[in-house]
Amino acid sequence: MPDEAGRPCVAIVDYGLGNLFSVAQACRHVGLDSTVTSAPDDLWRADGVILPGIGAFGHAMRTLDRLGLRSTLIEVAAAGKPVVGICLGFQLLFSESCEFGTHAGLGIVDGVVDNLRDAAPAAATGRMLKVPHVGWHGIHRSSTGRSDDGWAGTLLAGIPDGAPMYFVHSFYARPARDTATLATARFGELAYCCAIQVGDVFGCQFHPERSGADGLRLYGNFARRLGVKAAAQSLPW
């Protein structure tokens, strides 16, 4: 719920596997109050939820179960509360991952998470591509299931096609429905889904809080979605 100053508050989910400080700083920059929490009730009280993450899928899901957060995340998303998944948190939104075995995810978005090494094992030169996939890479509008207005009305609104974002990952998501894919990036010859938006659920494989002005623009769009008008007007874009 909004704080005493009328600012929406975001719950940043703490399950021991996220760059929580950077996410909280990005929220503050765009005028959002945030609370870093592992308490299920805090997710219900918040106006929006951010699920960050860095690490292994199976361990993350076991930790969410132990904290009672798996069912809460599924329920708040089903209730229409805006949810943003970042990096591992983006992958956790999906049905299943093959990382170190087969693990069920949250199932908020239909699809699976696969190994980049299996998807694009070699470059055109015949040499193995480096995994993890680390560094700045451009994101591009999906060619399927999206209207000609590109990213208008989404959390990527105002971000130019091809804008570089910062990635660190070894696995990638494959949504079951093309219409879920909002943006793609490339790993060798593979164009893979790097951002989705399904209703009020958004996820991105890259780290917007580490991606400069365009990454902060994503947080600004989230703030606008939650009703931060005054803060949004003061942003440098």
Coordinates of C-alpha atoms in Angstrom, one line a residue:
M1 CA 0.0 0.0 0.0
P2 CA 1.1 3.6 -0.5
D3 CA 3.3 5.1 2.3
E4 CA 2.4 8.3 4.3
A5 CA 3.6 10.5 1.4
G6 CA 1.3 8.6 -1.0
R7 CA 4.1 6.8 -2.8
P8 CA 3.5 3.2 -3.9
C9 CA 5.7 0.6 -2.2
V10 CA 7.3 -2.3 -3.9
A11 CA 8.2 -5.6 -2.2
I12 CA 11.7 -6.8 -3.2
V13 CA 11.7 -10.5 -2.5
D14 CA 14.7 -11.6 -0.4
Y15 CA 15.4 -15.3 -0.7
G16 CA 19.2 -15.0 -0.4
L17 CA 19.9 -15.0 -4.1
G18 CA 19.6 -11.4 -5.4
N19 CA 21.4 -8.1 -5.9
L20 CA 18.9 -6.5 -3.5
F21 CA 20.8 -3.3 -2.8
S22 CA 21.1 -2.3 -6.5
V23 CA 17.4 -3.0 -7.1
A24 CA 16.3 -1.0 -4.1
Q25 CA 18.6 1.9 -5.2
A26 CA 17.0 1.8 -8.7
C27 CA 13.5 1.9 -7.1
R28 CA 14.4 4.9 -5.0
H29 CA 15.9 6.7 -8.0
V30 CA 12.5 6.6 -9.8
G31 CA 10.4 7.6 -6.7
L32 CA 9.4 4.2 -5.5
D33 CA 9.5 3.2 -1.9
S34 CA 10.6 -0.4 -1.4
T35 CA 10.9 -3.0 1.3
V36 CA 13.3 -6.0 1.1
T37 CA 11.4 -8.9 2.6
S38 CA 11.0 -12.6 2.8
A39 CA 7.6 -12.3 4.5
P40 CA 4.6 -13.5 2.4
D41 CA 2.3 -10.9 4.0
D42 CA 4.5 -8.1 2.8
L43 CA 4.0 -9.1 -0.8
W44 CA 0.2 -8.8 -0.4
R45 CA 0.6 -5.3 1.3
A46 CA 2.9 -4.0 -1.5
D47 CA 1.6 -2.3 -4.6
G48 CA 4.0 -4.3 -6.8
V49 CA 6.5 -7.1 -6.4
I50 CA 10.1 -7.5 -7.7
L51 CA 11.7 -11.0 -7.8
P52 CA 15.4 -10.6 -8.5
G53 CA 17.9 -13.4 -8.4
I54 CA 21.4 -14.7 -9.2
G55 CA 22.2 -18.4 -8.8
A56 CA 20.8 -21.9 -9.4
F57 CA 17.1 -22.5 -10.3
G58 CA 16.6 -25.6 -8.1
H59 CA 18.1 -24.0 -5.0
A60 CA 16.0 -20.9 -5.5
M61 CA 12.8 -22.8 -5.8
R62 CA 13.6 -24.9 -2.6
T63 CA 14.3 -21.6 -0.8
L64 CA 11.0 -20.1 -1.9
D65 CA 9.2 -23.2 -0.7
R66 CA 10.9 -23.1 2.7
L67 CA 9.9 -19.4 3.1
G68 CA 6.3 -20.0 2.0
L69 CA 6.8 -17.7 -1.0
R70 CA 6.1 -20.0 -3.9
S71 CA 2.3 -20.1 -3.4
T72 CA 2.3 -16.4 -2.4
L73 CA 4.0 -15.3 -5.6
I74 CA 1.6 -17.4 -7.7
E75 CA -1.4 -16.0 -5.9
V76 CA -0.4 -12.3 -6.0
A77 CA 0.3 -12.6 -9.8
A78 CA -3.1 -14.3 -10.3
A79 CA -4.7 -11.5 -8.3
G80 CA -3.4 -9.0 -10.8
K81 CA -0.6 -7.4 -8.7
P82 CA 2.2 -6.2 -10.9
V83 CA 5.2 -8.6 -10.7
V84 CA 8.7 -8.1 -12.2
G85 CA 11.2 -11.0 -12.4
I86 CA 14.9 -10.1 -13.0
C87 CA 17.6 -12.6 -14.3
L88 CA 17.1 -15.8 -12.2
G89 CA 13.8 -14.2 -11.0
F90 CA 12.7 -14.0 -14.6
Q91 CA 13.5 -17.7 -15.2
L92 CA 11.6 -18.7 -12.0
L93 CA 8.4 -17.3 -13.5
F94 CA 8.4 -20.2 -16.0
S95 CA 7.0 -23.7 -15.7
E96 CA 10.3 -25.7 -15.6
S97 CA 14.1 -25.6 -15.8
C98 CA 16.7 -28.2 -16.8
E99 CA 19.4 -26.6 -14.7
F100 CA 21.2 -29.4 -12.8
G101 CA 18.2 -31.7 -13.3
T102 CA 14.6 -30.9 -13.9
H103 CA 12.9 -28.5 -11.5
A104 CA 9.4 -27.1 -11.5
G105 CA 9.2 -23.3 -11.5
L106 CA 6.4 -21.0 -10.4
G107 CA 4.4 -21.6 -13.6
I108 CA 3.1 -18.1 -13.8
V109 CA 4.3 -18.0 -17.4
D110 CA 4.0 -21.2 -19.6
G111 CA 7.4 -22.2 -20.9
V112 CA 10.7 -23.8 -20.1
V113 CA 14.3 -22.7 -19.3
D114 CA 17.1 -24.4 -21.3
N115 CA 20.8 -24.4 -21.4
L116 CA 22.5 -21.8 -23.7
R117 CA 25.4 -24.2 -24.3
D118 CA 23.0 -26.8 -25.8
A119 CA 21.1 -24.2 -27.9
A120 CA 24.1 -22.6 -29.7
P121 CA 27.2 -24.7 -29.0
A122 CA 29.5 -23.1 -31.6
A123 CA 30.2 -19.9 -33.4
A124 CA 30.5 -19.6 -37.2
T125 CA 34.2 -20.2 -36.7
G126 CA 33.5 -23.6 -35.2
R127 CA 34.8 -22.5 -31.8
M128 CA 32.6 -23.0 -28.7
L129 CA 30.8 -19.8 -27.5
K130 CA 31.6 -18.8 -24.0
V131 CA 29.1 -19.6 -21.3
P132 CA 28.1 -17.8 -19.0
H133 CA 26.9 -15.2 -21.5
V134 CA 28.3 -12.0 -19.9
G135 CA 28.3 -8.4 -21.0
W136 CA 26.4 -5.7 -22.8
H137 CA 24.1 -6.9 -25.6
G138 CA 21.4 -5.2 -27.6
I139 CA 17.7 -6.1 -27.0
H140 CA 15.4 -6.1 -30.0
R141 CA 11.6 -6.0 -30.5
S142 CA 10.0 -9.3 -31.0
S143 CA 8.8 -9.9 -34.5
T144 CA 5.9 -12.1 -33.4
G145 CA 2.7 -11.3 -31.6
R146 CA 3.4 -7.6 -31.2
S147 CA 1.7 -4.6 -32.9
D148 CA 3.6 -2.0 -34.9
D149 CA 3.8 0.4 -32.0
G150 CA 6.7 -1.7 -30.6
W151 CA 7.0 -1.5 -26.8
A152 CA 4.4 1.2 -26.2
G153 CA 2.3 0.3 -23.1
T154 CA 5.0 -2.1 -21.7
L155 CA 7.8 -1.7 -19.2
L156 CA 10.2 -1.2 -22.2
A157 CA 8.3 1.8 -23.5
G158 CA 10.7 4.6 -24.7
I159 CA 13.7 2.3 -24.8
P160 CA 15.2 2.2 -28.3
D161 CA 15.3 -1.0 -30.3
G162 CA 18.8 -2.4 -30.0
A163 CA 19.5 -0.7 -26.7
P164 CA 22.4 -2.4 -24.8
M165 CA 21.6 -4.1 -21.5
Y166 CA 23.8 -6.0 -19.1
F167 CA 23.5 -9.8 -19.1
V168 CA 25.0 -12.5 -16.9
H169 CA 23.5 -16.0 -17.5
S170 CA 24.0 -19.5 -18.7
F171 CA 20.3 -20.5 -19.3
Y172 CA 17.5 -18.9 -21.3
A173 CA 13.7 -19.0 -21.3
R174 CA 11.5 -20.4 -24.1
P175 CA 7.9 -19.1 -23.6
A176 CA 5.2 -21.5 -24.8
R177 CA 3.4 -18.7 -26.6
D178 CA 5.1 -16.3 -29.0
T179 CA 2.9 -13.4 -27.8
A180 CA 4.6 -13.5 -24.4
T181 CA 8.0 -12.5 -25.9
L182 CA 8.5 -8.8 -25.6
A183 CA 12.2 -8.6 -26.6
T184 CA 15.0 -10.9 -27.9
A185 CA 18.8 -10.9 -27.7
R186 CA 21.4 -12.9 -29.5
F187 CA 23.8 -15.6 -28.4
G188 CA 25.8 -16.6 -31.5
E189 CA 23.2 -17.5 -34.1
L190 CA 20.4 -18.0 -31.5
A191 CA 17.9 -15.2 -31.1
Y192 CA 16.3 -15.9 -27.7
C193 CA 13.6 -14.4 -25.5
C194 CA 15.2 -11.9 -23.1
A195 CA 12.0 -10.1 -21.9
I196 CA 8.3 -11.1 -21.5
Q197 CA 5.2 -9.3 -20.5
V198 CA 1.9 -11.2 -19.8
G199 CA -0.7 -9.0 -18.4
D200 CA 0.8 -7.4 -15.3
V201 CA 3.7 -9.9 -15.1
F202 CA 7.0 -8.7 -16.7
G203 CA 10.4 -10.4 -16.7
C204 CA 13.8 -9.8 -18.2
Q205 CA 17.0 -11.8 -18.4
F206 CA 19.2 -8.8 -18.2
H207 CA 19.8 -6.6 -15.2
P208 CA 18.1 -3.2 -15.7
E209 CA 19.6 -1.8 -12.5
R210 CA 23.0 -2.3 -14.0
S211 CA 22.2 -1.1 -17.5
G212 CA 22.5 2.7 -17.3
A213 CA 19.8 5.2 -18.3
D214 CA 17.8 2.7 -20.4
G215 CA 17.7 0.2 -17.6
L216 CA 16.5 2.9 -15.2
R217 CA 13.9 3.9 -17.8
L218 CA 12.4 0.4 -17.2
Y219 CA 12.1 1.1 -13.5
G220 CA 10.6 4.5 -14.3
N221 CA 7.9 2.8 -16.4
F222 CA 7.2 0.5 -13.5
A223 CA 6.8 3.5 -11.3
R224 CA 4.4 5.0 -13.7
R225 CA 2.4 1.8 -13.8
L226 CA 2.1 2.0 -10.1
G227 CA 1.0 5.6 -10.1
V228 CA 4.2 7.6 -9.4
K229 CA 3.3 10.7 -11.4
A230 CA 5.3 13.4 -9.7
A231 CA 8.5 11.3 -9.6
A232 CA 8.1 10.2 -13.2
Q233 CA 7.8 13.8 -14.4
S234 CA 11.2 14.6 -12.9
L235 CA 13.1 11.7 -14.6
P236 CA 15.7 12.6 -17.2
W237 CA 13.8 11.1 -20.2

